[in-house]
Every structure is written in structure tokens, then in C-alpha cells.
CSV table of C-alpha atoms and ligand atoms in Angstrom, one decimal:
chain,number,residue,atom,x,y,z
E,1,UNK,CA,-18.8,-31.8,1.1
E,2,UNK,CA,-17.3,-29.1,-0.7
E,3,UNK,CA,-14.6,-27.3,1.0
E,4,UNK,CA,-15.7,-23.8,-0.2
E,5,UNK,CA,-19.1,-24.5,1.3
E,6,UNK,CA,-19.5,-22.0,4.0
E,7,UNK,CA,-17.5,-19.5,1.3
E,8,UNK,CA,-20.0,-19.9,-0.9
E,9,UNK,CA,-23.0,-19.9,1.6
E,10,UNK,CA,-21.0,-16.3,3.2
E,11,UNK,CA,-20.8,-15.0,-0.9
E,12,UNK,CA,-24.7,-15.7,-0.9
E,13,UNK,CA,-25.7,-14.0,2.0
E,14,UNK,CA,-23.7,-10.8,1.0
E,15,UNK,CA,-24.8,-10.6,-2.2
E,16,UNK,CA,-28.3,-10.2,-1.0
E,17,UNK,CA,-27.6,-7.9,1.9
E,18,UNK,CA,-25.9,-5.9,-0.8
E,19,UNK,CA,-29.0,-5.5,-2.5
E,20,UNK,CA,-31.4,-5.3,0.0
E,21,UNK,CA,-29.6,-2.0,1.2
E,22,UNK,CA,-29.4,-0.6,-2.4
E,23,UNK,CA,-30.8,-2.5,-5.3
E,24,UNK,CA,-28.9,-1.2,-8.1
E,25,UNK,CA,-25.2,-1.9,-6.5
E,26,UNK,CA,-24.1,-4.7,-8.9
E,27,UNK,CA,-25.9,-3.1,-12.2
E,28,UNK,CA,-23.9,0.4,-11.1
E,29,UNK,CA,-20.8,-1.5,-10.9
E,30,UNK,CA,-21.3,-3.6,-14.3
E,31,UNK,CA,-21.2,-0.6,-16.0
E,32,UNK,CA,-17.8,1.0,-15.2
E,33,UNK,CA,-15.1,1.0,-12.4
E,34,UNK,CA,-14.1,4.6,-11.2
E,35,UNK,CA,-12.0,4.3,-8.3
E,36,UNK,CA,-10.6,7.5,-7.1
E,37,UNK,CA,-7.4,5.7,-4.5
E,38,UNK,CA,-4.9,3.0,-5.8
E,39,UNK,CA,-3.9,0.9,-2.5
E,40,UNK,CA,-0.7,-0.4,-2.7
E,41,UNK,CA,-0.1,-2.8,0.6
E,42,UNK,CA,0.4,-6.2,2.2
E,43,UNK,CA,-1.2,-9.4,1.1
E,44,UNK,CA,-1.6,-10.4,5.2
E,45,UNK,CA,-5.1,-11.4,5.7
E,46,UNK,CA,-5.3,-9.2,8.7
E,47,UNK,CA,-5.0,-5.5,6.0
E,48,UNK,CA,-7.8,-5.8,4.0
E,49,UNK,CA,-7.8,-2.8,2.4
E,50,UNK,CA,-11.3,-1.7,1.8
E,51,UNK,CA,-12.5,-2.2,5.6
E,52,UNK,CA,-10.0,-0.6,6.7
E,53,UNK,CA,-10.8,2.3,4.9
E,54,UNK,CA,-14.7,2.1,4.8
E,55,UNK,CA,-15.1,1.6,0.7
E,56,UNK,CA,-17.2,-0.2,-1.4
E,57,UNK,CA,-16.4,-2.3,-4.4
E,58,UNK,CA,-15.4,-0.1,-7.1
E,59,UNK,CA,-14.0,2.3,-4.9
E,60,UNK,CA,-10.7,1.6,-4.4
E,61,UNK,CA,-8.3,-0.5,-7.0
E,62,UNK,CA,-6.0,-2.6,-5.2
E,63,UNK,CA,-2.4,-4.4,-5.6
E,64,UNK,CA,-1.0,-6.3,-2.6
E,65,UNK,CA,2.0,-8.3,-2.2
E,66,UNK,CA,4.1,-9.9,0.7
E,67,UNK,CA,5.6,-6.6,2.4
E,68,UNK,CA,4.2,-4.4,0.1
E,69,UNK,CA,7.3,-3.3,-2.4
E,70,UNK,CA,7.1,-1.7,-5.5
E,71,UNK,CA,10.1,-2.9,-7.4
E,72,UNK,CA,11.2,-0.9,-10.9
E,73,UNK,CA,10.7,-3.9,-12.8
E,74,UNK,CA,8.2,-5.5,-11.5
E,75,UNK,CA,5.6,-5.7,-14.3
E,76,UNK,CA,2.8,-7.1,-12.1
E,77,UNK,CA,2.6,-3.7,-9.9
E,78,UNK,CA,3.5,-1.2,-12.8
E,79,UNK,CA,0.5,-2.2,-15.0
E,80,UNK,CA,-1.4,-1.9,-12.2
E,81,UNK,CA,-0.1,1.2,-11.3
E,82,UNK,CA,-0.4,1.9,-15.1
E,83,UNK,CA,-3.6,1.3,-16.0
E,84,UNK,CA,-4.7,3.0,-12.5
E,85,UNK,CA,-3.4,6.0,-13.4
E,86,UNK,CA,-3.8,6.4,-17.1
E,87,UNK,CA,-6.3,4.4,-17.5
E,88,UNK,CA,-8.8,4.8,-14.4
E,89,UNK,CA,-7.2,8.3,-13.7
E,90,UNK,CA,-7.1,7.7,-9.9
E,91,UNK,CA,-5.6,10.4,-8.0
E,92,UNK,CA,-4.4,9.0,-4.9
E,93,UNK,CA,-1.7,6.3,-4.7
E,94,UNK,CA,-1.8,5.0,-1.2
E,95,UNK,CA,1.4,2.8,0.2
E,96,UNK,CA,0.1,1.0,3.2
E,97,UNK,CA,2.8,-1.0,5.1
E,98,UNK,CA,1.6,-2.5,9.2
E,99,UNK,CA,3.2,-3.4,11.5
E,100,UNK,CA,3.9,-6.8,12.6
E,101,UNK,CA,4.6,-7.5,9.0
E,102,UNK,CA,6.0,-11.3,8.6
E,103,UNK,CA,8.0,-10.3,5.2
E,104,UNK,CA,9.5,-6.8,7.2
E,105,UNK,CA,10.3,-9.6,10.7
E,106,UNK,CA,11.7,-11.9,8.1
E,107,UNK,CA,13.9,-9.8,6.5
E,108,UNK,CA,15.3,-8.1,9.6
E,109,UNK,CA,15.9,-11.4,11.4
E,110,UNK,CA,17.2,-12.9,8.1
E,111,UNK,CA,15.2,-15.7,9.1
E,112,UNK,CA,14.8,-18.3,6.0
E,113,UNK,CA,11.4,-19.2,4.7
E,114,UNK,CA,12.5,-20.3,0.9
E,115,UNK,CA,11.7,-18.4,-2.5
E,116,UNK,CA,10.1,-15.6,-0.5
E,117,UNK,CA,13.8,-14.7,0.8
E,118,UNK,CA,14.4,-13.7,-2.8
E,119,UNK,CA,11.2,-11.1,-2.8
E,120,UNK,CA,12.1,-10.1,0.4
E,121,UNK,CA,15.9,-9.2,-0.4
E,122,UNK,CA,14.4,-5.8,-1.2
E,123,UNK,CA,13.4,-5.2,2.4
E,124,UNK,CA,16.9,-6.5,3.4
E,125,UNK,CA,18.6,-3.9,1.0
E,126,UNK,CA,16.5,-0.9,2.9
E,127,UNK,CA,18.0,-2.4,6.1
E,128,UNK,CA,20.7,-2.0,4.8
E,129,UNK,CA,20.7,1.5,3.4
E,130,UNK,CA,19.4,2.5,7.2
E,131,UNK,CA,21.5,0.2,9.4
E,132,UNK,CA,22.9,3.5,11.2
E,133,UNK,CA,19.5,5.1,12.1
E,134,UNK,CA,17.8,1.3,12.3
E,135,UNK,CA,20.7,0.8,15.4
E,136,UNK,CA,20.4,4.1,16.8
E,137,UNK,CA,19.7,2.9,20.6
E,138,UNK,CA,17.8,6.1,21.4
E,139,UNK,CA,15.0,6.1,18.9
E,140,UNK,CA,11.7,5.7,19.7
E,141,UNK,CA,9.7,2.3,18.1
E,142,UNK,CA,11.1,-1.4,17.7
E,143,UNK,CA,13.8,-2.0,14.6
E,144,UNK,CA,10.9,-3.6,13.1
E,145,UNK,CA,8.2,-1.1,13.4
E,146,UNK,CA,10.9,1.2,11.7
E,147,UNK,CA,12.2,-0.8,9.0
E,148,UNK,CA,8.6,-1.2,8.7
E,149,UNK,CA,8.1,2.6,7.9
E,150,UNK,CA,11.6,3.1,6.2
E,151,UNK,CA,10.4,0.3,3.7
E,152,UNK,CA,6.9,2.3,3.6
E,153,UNK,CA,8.8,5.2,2.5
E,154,UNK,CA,11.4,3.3,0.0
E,155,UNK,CA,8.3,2.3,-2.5
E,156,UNK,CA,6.5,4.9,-2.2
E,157,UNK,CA,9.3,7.2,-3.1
E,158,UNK,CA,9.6,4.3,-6.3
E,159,UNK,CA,6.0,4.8,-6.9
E,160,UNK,CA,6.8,8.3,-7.7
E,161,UNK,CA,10.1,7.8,-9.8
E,162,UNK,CA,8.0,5.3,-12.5
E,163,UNK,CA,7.7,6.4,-15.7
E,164,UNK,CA,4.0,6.5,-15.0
E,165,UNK,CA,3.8,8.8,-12.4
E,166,UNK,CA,6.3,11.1,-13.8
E,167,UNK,CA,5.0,10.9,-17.3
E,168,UNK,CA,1.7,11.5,-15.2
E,169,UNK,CA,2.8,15.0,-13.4
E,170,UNK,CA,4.6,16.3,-16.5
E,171,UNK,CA,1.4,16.8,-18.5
E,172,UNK,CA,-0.3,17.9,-15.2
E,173,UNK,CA,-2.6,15.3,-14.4
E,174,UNK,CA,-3.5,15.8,-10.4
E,175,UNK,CA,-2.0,12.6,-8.5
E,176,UNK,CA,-0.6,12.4,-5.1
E,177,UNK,CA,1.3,10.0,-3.8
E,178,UNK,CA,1.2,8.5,-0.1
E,179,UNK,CA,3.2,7.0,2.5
E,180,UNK,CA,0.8,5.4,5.4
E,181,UNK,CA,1.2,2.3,8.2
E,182,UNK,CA,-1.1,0.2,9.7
E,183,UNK,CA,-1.3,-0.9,13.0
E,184,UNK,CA,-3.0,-4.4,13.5
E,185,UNK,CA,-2.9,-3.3,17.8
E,186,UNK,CA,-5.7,-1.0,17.0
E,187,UNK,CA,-7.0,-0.8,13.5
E,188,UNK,CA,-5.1,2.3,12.5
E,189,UNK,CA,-3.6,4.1,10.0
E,190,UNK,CA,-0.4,6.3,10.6
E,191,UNK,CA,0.3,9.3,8.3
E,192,UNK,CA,4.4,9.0,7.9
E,193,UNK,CA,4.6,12.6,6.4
E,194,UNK,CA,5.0,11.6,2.9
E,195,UNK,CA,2.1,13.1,0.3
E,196,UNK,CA,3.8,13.9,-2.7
E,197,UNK,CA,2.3,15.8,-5.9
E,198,UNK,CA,4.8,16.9,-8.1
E,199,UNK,CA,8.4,15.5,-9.2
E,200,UNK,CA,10.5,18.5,-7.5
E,201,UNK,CA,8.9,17.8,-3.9
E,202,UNK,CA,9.4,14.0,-4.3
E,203,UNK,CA,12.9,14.2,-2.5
E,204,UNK,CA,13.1,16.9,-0.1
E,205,UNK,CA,10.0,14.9,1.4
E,206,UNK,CA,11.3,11.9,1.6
E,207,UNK,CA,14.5,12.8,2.9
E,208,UNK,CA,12.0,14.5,5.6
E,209,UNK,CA,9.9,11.9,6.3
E,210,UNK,CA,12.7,9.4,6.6
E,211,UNK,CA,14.7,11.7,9.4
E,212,UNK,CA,11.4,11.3,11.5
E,213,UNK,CA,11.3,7.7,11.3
E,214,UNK,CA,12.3,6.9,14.9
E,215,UNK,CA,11.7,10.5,16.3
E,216,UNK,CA,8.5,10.6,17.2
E,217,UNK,CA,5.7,7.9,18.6
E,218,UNK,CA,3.1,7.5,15.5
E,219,UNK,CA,-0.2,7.9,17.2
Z,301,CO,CO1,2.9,-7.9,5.9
């Protein structure tokens, strides 16, 4: 028996319900890819990213990775964040961290899982950079939840110091920048007070939306 079987079989059955309710969805889509959003988030099977947002194929580009960082030299996520925004001219960048992230539990417990520690050295180094407000005993949220957010916060702040996205907002191209989380508890999403559309406001909201972290219940 194949082991893809029932994938197949599912692939089937999709394709022809995605017809039936519209029969020109694939030809529209062969011709060209306009995707307004960029999602930037976890690989976890539990965030897929178009559900949780109700789009279609072609309607949101996607890059996901294990605790979803944006690392300056990571050439996988810039040309993706490249071609998104010069090429597809998307102008939302979404960051989508959730909680109950393995990479974020991993990296706060400093609990070893091999090669992965190496990728997930970058959540360490935000733990890091917070310990004080992560250890602050009065703040509302587990550590996790709020490294969780911190590390939100972190890459999309690097989103917005590429070369893209600067080389992006000094010609004037429209492109805003988000920080959200994800909540696997109840399906979702958490606005952490970061939407950033222009390089002057980058910091003073971030520094903002970072002071919060732990201040108030996301809800
Ligand atoms: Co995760």
C-alpha cells in the first residue's frame, strides 16, 4: 500500500470541492500569485496559517520555521521576505509566534533536543536580554507565554531593520509590519501592540510593546 494513500485520496477530494464551489479557482491561480500578507510563524502542525486566518491559496505567502525567528543572515527568510516585498509587493508582514511553542519551552528550559539547540540559541539570547522582566514574580502570564511574546517582538523588530524593509519605506512603498500570538487553547490571535510603518516609529514601539509584555492578560 502506499503510505501517502489517504493523502492523496484527501488531495483528490479537495481539489474537486474546490471546483465545485468555484470552477475557475486553479486557472485564476495559474496565472499569477498576489498575496496581499507575508506570514512569518511556527512550523508546529497545530498553526497553519491560512485557517487560521480564513485565506485561500494565493492569498497569503508564507515562511515558517521552528519558533518563528527571523535571523539577519538567514538567507532562507530574507528572500522570502525579499521577493514578498519587492517582488509580490505585499503590504502586511505578519509575525505569528503561539503559545505552547516546543522551540520557545525548549529554549527556556535549556532542555537538549540536538541540532535544533543551535537554531534555538536565538530564543535563548532573548531570554537572556529579558531575564529581569522574564523573573519579575508579579507579572501576569507564564515565563513561557512571555518569552513567547518577547521573541514575537525580537523578529519582528528584525523584520523591520532588513535592508528590505527599510530600502522598502525609504522610497515609500506602503508596508506594515506586525507582531501577533496565537493561542492553541482557543484558536486565537493576540495583537501585542506592535504595527509598524515607517523606520522612525520602529523603536519607540517596540520599546512599548515590550514594557507590556507581562502587564496585561492578552485576551
Ligand atoms: Co512553535
Amino acid at each position: 500500500m502506499h503510505q501517502l494513500e489517504s493523502l492523496f485520496a484527501n488531495n483528490r477530494a479537495w481539489a474537486r470541492d474546490a471546483v465545485s464551489r468555484d470552477p475557475d479557482f486553479f486557472r485564476r491561480l495559474c496565472d499569477q500569485q498576489s498575496p496581499r500578507y507575508l506570514w512569518i510563524g511556527c512550523a508546529d502542525s497545530r498553526v497553519p496559517a491560512n485557517e487560521i486566518v480564513g485565506l485561500l491559496p494565493g492569498e497569503l505567502f508564507v515562511h515558517r520555521n521552528v519558533a518563528n525567528l527571523v535571523v539577519h543572515t538567514d538567507l532562507n527568510c530574507l528572500s522570502v521576505l525579499q521577493f514578498a516585498v519587492d517582488v509580490l509587493r505585499v503590504e502586511q508582514v505578519i509575525v505569528c509566534g503561539h503559545y505552547g511553542c516546543g522551540g520557545i519551552e525548549a529554549a527556556a528550559l535549556g532542555r537538549s533536543q540536538g541540532l535544533i539547540d543551535n537554531w534555538l540559541r536565538h530564543v535563548a539570547a532573548v531570554q537572556t536580554r529579558y531575564q529581569s522582566q522574564l523573573e519579575n514574580p508579579g507579572a501576569v502570564g507564564s515565563l513561557p507565554d512571555r518569552l513567547c511574546e518577547l521573541n514575537v517582538l525580537e523578529q519582528a523588530l528584525h523584520v523591520c531593520q532588513t535592508t528590505i524593509v527599510q530600502d522598502a519605506w525609504r522610497r515609500s512603498q506602503p508596508l506594515w509590519i506586525h507582531g501577533v500570538v496565537y493561542s492553541l487553547q482557543d484558536g486565537l490571535l493576540r495583537d501585542l501592540g506592535f504595527e509598524v510603518s515607517g523606520s522612525l516609529e520602529a523603536v519607540p514601539r517596540f520599546e512599548r510593546a515590550v514594557m507590556a509584555v507581562g502587564r496585561e492578560r492578552r485576551t
